[in-house]
Short mmCIF file of C-alpha atoms and ligand atoms in Angstrom, two decimals:
data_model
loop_
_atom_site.label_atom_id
_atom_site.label_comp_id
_atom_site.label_asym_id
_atom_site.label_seq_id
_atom_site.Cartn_x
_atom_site.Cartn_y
_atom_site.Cartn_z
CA UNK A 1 147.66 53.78 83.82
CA UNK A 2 149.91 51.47 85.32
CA UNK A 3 149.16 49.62 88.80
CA UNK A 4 145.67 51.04 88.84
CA UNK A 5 143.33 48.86 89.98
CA UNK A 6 138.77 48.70 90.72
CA UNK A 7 136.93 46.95 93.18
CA UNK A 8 140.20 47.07 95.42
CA UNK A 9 138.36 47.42 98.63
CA UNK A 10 136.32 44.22 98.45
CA UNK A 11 139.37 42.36 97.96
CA UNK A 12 139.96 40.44 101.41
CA UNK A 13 143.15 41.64 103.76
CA UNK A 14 145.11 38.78 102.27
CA UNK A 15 144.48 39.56 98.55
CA UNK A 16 145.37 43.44 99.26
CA UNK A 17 148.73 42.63 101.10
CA UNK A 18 149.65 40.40 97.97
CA UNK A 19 148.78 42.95 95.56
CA UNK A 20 150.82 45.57 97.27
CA UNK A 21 153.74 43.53 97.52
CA UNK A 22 153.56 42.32 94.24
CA UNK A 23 153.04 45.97 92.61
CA UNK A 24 155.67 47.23 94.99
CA UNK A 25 157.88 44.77 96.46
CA UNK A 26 158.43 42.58 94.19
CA UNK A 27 156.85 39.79 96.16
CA UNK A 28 159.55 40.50 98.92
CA UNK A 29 158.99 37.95 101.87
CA UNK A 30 160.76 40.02 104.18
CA UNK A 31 158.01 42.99 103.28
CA UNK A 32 155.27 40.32 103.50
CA UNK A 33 156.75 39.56 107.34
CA UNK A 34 156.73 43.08 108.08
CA UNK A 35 153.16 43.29 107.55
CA UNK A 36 152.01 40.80 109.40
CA UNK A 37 154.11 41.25 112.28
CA UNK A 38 152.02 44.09 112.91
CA UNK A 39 148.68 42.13 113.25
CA UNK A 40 147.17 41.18 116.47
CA UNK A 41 146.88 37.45 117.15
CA UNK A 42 144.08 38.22 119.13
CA UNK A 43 141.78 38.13 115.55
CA UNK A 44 138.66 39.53 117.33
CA UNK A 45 140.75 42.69 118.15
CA UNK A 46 142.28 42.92 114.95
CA UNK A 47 139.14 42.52 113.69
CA UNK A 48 137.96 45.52 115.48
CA UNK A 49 141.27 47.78 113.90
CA UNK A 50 140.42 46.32 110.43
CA UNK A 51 137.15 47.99 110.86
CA UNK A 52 137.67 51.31 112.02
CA UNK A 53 138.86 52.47 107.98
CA UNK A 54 138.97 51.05 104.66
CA UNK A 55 141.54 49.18 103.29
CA UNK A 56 143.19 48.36 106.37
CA UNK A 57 146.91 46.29 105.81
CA UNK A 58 148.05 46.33 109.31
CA UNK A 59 148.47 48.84 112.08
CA UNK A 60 150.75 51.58 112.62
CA UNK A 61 152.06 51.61 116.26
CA UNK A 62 153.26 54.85 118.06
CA UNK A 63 153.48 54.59 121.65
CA UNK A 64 151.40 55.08 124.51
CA UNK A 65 153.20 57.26 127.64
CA UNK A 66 151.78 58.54 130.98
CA UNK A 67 152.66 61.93 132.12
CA UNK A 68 151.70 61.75 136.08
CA UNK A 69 151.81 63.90 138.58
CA UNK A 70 149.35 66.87 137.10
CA UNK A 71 147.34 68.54 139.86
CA UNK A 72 144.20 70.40 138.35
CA UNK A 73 141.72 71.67 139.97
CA UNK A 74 143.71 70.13 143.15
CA UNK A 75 142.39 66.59 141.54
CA UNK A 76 145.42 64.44 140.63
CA UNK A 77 146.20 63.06 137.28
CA UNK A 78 148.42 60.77 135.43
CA UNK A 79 147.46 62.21 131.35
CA UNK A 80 148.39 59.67 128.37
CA UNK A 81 149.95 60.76 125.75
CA UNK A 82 149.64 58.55 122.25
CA UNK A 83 153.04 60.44 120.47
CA UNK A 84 156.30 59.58 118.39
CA UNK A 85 157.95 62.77 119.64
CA UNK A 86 161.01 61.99 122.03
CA UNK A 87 160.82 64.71 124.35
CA UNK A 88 157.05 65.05 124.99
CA UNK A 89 155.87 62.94 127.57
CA UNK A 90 159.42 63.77 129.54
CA UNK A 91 158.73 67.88 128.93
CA UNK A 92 155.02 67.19 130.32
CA UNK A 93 155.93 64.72 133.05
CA UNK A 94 158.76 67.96 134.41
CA UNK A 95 156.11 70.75 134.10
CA UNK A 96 153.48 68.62 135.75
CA UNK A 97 156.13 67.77 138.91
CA UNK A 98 157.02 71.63 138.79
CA UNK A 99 153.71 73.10 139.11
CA UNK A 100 152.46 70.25 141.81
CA UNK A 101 155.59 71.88 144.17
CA UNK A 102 153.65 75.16 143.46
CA UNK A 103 149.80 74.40 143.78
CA UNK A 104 149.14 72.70 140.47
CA UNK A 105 147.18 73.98 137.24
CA UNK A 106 143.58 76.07 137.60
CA UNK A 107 141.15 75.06 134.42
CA UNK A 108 137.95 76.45 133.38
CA UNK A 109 135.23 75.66 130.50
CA UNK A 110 134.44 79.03 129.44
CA UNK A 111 131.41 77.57 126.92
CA UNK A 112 130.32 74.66 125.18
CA UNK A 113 128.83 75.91 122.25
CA UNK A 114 129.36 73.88 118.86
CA UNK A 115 128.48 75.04 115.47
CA UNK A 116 127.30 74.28 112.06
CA UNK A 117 126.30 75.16 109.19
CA UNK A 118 123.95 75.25 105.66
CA UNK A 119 125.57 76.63 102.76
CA UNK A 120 123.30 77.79 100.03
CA UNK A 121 122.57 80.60 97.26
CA UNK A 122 119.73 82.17 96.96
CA UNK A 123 119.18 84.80 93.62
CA UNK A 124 115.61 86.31 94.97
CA UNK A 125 114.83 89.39 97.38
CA UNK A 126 116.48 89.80 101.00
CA UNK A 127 113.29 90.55 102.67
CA UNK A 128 111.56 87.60 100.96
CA UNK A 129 114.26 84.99 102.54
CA UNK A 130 113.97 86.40 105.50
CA UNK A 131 110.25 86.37 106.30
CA UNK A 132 110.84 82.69 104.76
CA UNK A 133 113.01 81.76 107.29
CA UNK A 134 111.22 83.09 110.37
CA UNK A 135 108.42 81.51 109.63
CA UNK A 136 109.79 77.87 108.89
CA UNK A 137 112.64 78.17 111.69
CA UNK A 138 110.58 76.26 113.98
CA UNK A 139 109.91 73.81 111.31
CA UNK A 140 113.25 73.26 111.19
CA UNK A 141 113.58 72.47 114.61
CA UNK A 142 110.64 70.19 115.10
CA UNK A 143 111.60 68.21 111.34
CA UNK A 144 115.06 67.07 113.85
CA UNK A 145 113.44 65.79 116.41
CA UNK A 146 113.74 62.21 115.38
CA UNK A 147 117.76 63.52 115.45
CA UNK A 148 117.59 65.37 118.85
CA UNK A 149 115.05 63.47 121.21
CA UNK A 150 118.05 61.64 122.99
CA UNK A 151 119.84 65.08 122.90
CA UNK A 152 117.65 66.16 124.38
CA UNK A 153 116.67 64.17 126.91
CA UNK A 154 120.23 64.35 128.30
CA UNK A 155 120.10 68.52 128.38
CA UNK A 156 121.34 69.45 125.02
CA UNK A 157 120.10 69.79 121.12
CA UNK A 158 120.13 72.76 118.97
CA UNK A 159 120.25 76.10 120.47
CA UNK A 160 119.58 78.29 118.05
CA UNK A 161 119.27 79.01 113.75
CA UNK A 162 120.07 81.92 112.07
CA UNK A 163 119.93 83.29 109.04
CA UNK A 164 122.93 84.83 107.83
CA UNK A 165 123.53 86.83 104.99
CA UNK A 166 127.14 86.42 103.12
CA UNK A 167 126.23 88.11 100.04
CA UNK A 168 129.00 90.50 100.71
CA UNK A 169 131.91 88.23 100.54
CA UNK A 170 129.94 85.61 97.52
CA UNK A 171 127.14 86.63 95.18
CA UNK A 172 124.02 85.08 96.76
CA UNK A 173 125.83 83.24 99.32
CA UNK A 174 123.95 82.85 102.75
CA UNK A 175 123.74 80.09 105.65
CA UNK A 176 121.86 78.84 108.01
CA UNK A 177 124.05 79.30 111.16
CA UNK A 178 122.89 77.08 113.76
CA UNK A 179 124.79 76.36 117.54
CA UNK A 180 124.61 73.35 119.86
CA UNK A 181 124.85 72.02 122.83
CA UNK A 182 126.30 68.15 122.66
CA UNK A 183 127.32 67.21 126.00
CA UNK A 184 129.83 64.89 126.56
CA UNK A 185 129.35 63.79 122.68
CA UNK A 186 132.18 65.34 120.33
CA UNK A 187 128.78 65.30 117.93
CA UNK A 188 130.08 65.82 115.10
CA UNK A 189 127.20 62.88 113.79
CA UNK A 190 124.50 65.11 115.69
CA UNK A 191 125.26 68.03 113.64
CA UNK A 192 125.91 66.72 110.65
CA UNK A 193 122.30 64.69 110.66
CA UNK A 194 120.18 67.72 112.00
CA UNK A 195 122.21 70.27 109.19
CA UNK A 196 121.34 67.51 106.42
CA UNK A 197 117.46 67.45 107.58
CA UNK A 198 117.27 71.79 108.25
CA UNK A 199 118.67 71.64 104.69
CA UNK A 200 115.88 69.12 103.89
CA UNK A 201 113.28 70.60 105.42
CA UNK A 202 114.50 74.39 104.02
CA UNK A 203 113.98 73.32 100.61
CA UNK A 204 111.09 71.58 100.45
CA UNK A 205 108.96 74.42 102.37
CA UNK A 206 110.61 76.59 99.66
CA UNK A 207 108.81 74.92 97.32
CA UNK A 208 105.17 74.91 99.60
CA UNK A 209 105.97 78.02 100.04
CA UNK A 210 106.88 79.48 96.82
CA UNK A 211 110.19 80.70 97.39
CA UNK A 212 112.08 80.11 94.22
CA UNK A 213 115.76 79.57 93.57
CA UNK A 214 117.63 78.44 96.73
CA UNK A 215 120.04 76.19 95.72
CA UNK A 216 121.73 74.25 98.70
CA UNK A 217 125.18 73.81 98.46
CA UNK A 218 126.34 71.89 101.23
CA UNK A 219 125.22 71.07 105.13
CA UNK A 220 128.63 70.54 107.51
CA UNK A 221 129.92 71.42 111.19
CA UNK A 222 132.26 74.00 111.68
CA UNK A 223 135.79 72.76 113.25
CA UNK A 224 135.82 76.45 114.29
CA UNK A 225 134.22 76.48 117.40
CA UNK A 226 135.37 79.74 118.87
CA UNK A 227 132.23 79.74 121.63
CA UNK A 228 133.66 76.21 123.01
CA UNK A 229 136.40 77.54 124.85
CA UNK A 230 138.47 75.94 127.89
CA UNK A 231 140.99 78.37 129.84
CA UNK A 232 143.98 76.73 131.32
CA UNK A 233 146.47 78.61 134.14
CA UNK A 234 149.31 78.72 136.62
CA UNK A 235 150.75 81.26 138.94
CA UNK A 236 152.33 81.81 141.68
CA UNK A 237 154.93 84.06 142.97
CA UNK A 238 157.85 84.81 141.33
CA UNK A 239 159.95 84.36 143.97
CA UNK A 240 158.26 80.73 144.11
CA UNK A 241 160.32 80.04 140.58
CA UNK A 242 162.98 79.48 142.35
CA UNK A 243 164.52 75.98 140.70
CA UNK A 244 167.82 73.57 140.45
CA UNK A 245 167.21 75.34 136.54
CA UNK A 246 165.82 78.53 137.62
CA UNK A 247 168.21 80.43 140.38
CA UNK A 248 167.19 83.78 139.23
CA UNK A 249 163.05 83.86 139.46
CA UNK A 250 162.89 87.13 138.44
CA UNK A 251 165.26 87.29 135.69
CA UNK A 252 163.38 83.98 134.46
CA UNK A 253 160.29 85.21 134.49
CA UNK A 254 161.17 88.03 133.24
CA UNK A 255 162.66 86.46 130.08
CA UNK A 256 159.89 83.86 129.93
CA UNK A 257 157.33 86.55 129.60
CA UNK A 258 159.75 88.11 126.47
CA UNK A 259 159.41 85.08 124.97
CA UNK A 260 155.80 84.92 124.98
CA UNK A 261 155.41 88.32 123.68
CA UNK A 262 157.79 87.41 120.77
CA UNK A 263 155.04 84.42 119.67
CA UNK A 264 152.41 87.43 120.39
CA UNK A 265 153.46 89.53 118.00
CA UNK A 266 155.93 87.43 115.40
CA UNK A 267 154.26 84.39 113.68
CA UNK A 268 156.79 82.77 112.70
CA UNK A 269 157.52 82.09 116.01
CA UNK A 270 154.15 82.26 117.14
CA UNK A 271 153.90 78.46 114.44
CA UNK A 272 156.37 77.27 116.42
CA UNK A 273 155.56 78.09 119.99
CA UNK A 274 151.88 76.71 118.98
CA UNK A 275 153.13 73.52 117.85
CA UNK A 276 154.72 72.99 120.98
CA UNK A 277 151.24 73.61 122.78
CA UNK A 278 149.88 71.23 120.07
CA UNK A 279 152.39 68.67 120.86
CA UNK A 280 150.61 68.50 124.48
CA UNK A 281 147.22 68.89 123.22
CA UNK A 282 147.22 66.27 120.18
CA UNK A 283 149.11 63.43 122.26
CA UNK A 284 146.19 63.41 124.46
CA UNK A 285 143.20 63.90 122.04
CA UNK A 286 145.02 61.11 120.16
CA UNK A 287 145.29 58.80 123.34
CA UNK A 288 141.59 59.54 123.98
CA UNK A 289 139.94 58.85 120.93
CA UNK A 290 139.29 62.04 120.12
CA UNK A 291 139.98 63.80 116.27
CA UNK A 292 143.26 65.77 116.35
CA UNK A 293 142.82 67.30 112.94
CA UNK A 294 139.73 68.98 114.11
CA UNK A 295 141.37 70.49 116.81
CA UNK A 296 144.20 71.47 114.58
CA UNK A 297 142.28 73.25 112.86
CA UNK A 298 140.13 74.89 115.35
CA UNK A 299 142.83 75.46 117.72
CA UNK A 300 145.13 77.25 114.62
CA UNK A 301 142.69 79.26 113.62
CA UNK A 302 141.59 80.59 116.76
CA UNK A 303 145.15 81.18 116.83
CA UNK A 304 144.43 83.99 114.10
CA UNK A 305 141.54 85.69 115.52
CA UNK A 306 142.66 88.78 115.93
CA UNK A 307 143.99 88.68 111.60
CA UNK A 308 147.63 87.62 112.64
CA UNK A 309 148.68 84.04 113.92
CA UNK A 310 149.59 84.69 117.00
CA UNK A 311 150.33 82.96 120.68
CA UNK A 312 147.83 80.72 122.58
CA UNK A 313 149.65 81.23 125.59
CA UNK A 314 150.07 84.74 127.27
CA UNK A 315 151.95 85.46 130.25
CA UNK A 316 152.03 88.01 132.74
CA UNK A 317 153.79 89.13 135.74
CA UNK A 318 151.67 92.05 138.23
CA UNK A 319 152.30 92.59 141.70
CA UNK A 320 155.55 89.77 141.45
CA UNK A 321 152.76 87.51 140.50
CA UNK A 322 153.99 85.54 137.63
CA UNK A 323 150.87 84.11 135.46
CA UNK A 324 150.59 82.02 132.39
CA UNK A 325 148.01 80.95 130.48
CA UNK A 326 146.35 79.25 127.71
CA UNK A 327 142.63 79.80 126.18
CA UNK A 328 141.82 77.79 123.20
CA UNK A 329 138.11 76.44 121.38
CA UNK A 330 138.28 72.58 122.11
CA UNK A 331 135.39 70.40 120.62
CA UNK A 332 135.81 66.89 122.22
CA UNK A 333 133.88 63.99 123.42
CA UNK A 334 133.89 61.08 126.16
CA UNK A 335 130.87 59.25 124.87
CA UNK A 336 130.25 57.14 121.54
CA UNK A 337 132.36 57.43 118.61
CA UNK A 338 136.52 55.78 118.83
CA UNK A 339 135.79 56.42 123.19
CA UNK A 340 133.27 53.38 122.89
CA UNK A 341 135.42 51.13 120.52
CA UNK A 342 138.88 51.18 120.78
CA UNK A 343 140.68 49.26 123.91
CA UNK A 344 142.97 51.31 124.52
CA UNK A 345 141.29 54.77 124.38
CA UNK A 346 138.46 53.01 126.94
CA UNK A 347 142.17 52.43 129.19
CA UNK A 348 143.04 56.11 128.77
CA UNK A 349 139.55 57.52 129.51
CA UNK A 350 139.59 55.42 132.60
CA UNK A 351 142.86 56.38 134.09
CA UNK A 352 141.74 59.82 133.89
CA UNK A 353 138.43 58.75 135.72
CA UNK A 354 135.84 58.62 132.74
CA UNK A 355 135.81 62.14 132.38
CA UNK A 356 133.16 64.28 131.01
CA UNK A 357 133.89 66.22 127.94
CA UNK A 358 134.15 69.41 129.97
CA UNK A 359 136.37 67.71 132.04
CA UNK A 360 139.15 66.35 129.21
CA UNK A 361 138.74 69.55 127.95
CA UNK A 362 140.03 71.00 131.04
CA UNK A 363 143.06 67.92 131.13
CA UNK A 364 143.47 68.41 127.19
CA UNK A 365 144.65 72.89 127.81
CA UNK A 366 146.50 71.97 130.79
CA UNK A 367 148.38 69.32 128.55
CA UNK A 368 148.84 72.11 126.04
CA UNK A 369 150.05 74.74 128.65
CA UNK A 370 152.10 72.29 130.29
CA UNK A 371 154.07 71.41 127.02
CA UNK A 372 154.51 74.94 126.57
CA UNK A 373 155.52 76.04 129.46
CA UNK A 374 158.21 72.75 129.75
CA UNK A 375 159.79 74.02 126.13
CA UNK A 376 159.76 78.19 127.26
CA UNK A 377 161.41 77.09 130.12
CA UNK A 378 164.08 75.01 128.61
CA UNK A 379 164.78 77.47 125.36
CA UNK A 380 164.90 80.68 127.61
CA UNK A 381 167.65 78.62 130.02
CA UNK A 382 169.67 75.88 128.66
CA UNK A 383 167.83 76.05 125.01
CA UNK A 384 166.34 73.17 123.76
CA UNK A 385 168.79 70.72 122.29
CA UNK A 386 170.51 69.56 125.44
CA UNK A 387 166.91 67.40 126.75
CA UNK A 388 166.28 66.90 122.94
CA UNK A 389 169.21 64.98 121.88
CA UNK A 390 169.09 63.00 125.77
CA UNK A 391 165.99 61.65 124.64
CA UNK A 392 166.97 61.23 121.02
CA UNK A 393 170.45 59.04 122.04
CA UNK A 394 167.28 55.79 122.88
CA UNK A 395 166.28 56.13 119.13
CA UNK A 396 170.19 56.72 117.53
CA UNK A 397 171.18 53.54 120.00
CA UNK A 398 167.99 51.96 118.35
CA UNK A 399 168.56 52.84 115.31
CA UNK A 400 172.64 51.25 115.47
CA UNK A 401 170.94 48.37 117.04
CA UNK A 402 172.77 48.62 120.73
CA UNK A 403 172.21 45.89 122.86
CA UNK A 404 171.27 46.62 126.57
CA UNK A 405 175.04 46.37 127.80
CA UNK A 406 175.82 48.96 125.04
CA UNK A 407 172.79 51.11 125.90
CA UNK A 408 173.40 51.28 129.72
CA UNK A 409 176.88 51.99 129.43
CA UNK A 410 176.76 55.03 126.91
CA UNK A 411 173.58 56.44 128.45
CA UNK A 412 176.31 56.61 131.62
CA UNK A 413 178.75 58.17 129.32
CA UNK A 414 176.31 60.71 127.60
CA UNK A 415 175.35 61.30 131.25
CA UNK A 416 178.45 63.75 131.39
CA UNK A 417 179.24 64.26 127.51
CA UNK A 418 177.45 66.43 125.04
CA UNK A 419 174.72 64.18 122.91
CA UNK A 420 175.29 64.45 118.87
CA UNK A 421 174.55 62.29 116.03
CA UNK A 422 178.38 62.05 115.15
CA UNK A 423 179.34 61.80 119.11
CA UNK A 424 176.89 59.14 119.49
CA UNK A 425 178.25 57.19 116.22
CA UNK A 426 182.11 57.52 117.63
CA UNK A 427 181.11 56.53 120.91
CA UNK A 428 179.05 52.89 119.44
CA UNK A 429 181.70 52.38 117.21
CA UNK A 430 184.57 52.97 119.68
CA UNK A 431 182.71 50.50 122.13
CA UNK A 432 182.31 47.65 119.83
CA UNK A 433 185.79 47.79 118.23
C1 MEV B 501 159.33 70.90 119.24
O1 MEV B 501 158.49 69.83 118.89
C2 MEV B 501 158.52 72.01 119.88
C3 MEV B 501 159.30 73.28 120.20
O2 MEV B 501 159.94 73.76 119.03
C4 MEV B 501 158.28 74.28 120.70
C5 MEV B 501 158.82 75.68 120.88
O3 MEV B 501 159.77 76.07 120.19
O4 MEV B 501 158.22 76.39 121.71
C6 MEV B 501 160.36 73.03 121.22
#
């Protein structure tokens, strides 16, 4: 096949660059520049970026923002937020401002329990496994403690294996379901080493033992972490709405709680109303080193416990309380992997006062519900478009190449006119001619 190509990896930055832009540029200088624009001249912290993956070219910038005033807990934050998104940081920075005025955001760690599991088949009789398993569980246990003797140390480790049958949903298909407690480690490393020795250890007492035919298929975390949970909330009363935006409290809360029933029961919406939480949530898991897909995925499919994708957030109103809400599993961590490593995630951890991983947890759902309630608010008022396209005239203006005299005088004009691609266009055009 054409531009395939082995042993790519130990070719040095230099030599991958020029086969790229040979391949696909033709040998473009102006490509080449682009590149290498992008790399640090400080080489020991490039050095540093190069490592983090394989193959690295260059680095891919998206911006760091701060989102201050966020009360929680009645502890002050300013939250970063690593995010292209225009309107983000601006949504959180106006929900953070308008919940201060009205006693800030409550947060609480429900639990911390992580997960993970041992995949395997087994052909033989159920009772047979089973007395197997309880009597080389604690085997299992002491095999990791190589793996867990830090963990431990510190207050966590493995809390608990089970044996669980799945033969129901796959012919001879069970697991080894074990929980645990990481502490301020994401431990995603901690489970994975401790499933790959249970899964060790499981098979070769099989063999001791004379338990034939387990077969194991694979050892992994779960991403799912439904027993990690963090609870985020505001209230107040409704009267205590009361806004520039909101001169009706009761007719906006009223409305606001309609459209959190609509994401409740209608998932198409419900996609769309979570990815506004998510916009919240990822900016800051992002900005602290932590892995967004895995909360993606956790977060989403939480999302669907109940068998239809529903709303995070809920909302009610009782007694002309207004309330609002977001639970959601969050598996993150404050200590060793990216936290340790990269410059700029040791900046964000600091700002927010080296947390603990209960702690970002807390600051990660309040992001979420903050976002959330920021977009409700505009889309059940103005709808969303008019703070959209204000923040999205920076990136047409970029994008036509404005210089700051142009951008300061149509910001004033879009001030009082209606923001649209087109409008935006005219407006350049009709400046410069
Ligand atoms: C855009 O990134 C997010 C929103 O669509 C979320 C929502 O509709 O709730 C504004």
């Amino acid at each position: 096949m054409q531009n395939t190509i082995s042993g790519f990896s130990k070719l040095t930055k230099i030599e991958k660059v020029n086969w790229i832009l040979k391949i696909y540029f033709n040998n473009d200088e102006t490509s080449r520049n682009l590149i290498t624009q992008y790399w640090n001249t400080d080489e020991k912290l490039q050095k540093l970026h190069d490592e983090f993956i394989e193959n690295t070219i260059t680095n891919f910038y998206l911006p760091l923002g701060v989102a201050p005033n966020f009360l929680i807990n009645d502890k002050l934050y300013t939250i970063p937020m690593a995010i292209e998104e225009s309107s983000v940081v601006a949504a959180a920075s106006k929900a953070a401002k308008f919940w201060f005025k009205r006693g800030g955001f409550r947060a609480e760690v429900i639990s911390t329990t992580k997960i993970g599991q041992v995949h395997f088949t087994y052909p033989g009789d159920k009772t047979d496994l089973k007395n197997y398993f309880e009597s080389v569980k604690s085997k299992l246990i002491s095999d990791s403690s190589a793996i867990t003797k830090n963990m431990e140390r510190r207050g966590g480790g493995i809390l608990d294996i089970e044996l669980r049958d799945k033969t129901e949903a796959l012919e001879n298909y069970y697991q080894l379901h074990a929980t645990f407690e990481t502490l301020d480690a994401m431990g995603a490393n901690f489970i994975n080493s401790c499933l790959e020795q249970f899964a060790q250890t499981f098979k070769d007492e099989a063999i001791a033992n004379n338990i034939k035919g387990i077969d194991i298929i694979m050892s992994i975390l779960s991403n799912y972490v439904p027993e990690c949970l963090v609870k985020a909330e505001v209230r107040c009363h409704i009267k205590d709405l009361k806004d520039k935006d909101i001169p009706n409290p009761k007719a906006f809360a009223e409305k606001f709680k309609q459209a959190v029933a609509v994401a409740e029961v209608e998932p198409h919406r419900a996609v769309t109303h979570n990815k506004g939480i998510m916009n919240g949530i990822d900016a800051v898991v992002l900005a602290t080193g932590n892995d967004f897909r895995a909360v993606e995925a956790g977060v989403h499919a939480y999302a669907s416990k109940n068998g239809i994708y529903s709303s995070l957030t809920h909302c009610t109103i009782e007694n002309d309380e207004f309330c609002f809400w977001l639970e959601i599993p969050l598996a993150l961590g404050t200590v060793g992997g990216l936290t340790s490593l990269h410059p700029l995630v040791k900046f964000a951890l600091q700002m927010l006062s080296k947390p603990s991983a209960k702690d970002l947890m807390k600051i990660v759902a309040v992001a979420g519900l903050a976002q959330n309630f920021a977009a409700l608010k505009s889309l059940t008022t103005t709808g969303i478009q008019q703070g959209h396209m204000k923040m999205h005239l920076m990136n047409i203006l970029n994008q036509f190449e404005a210089n700051a005299t142009e951008k300061a005088e149509l910001i004033e004009h879009f001030k009082t006119n209606t923001v649209t691609h087109s409008a935006v266009v005219e407006a350049i055009e009709k400046l410069r001619s």
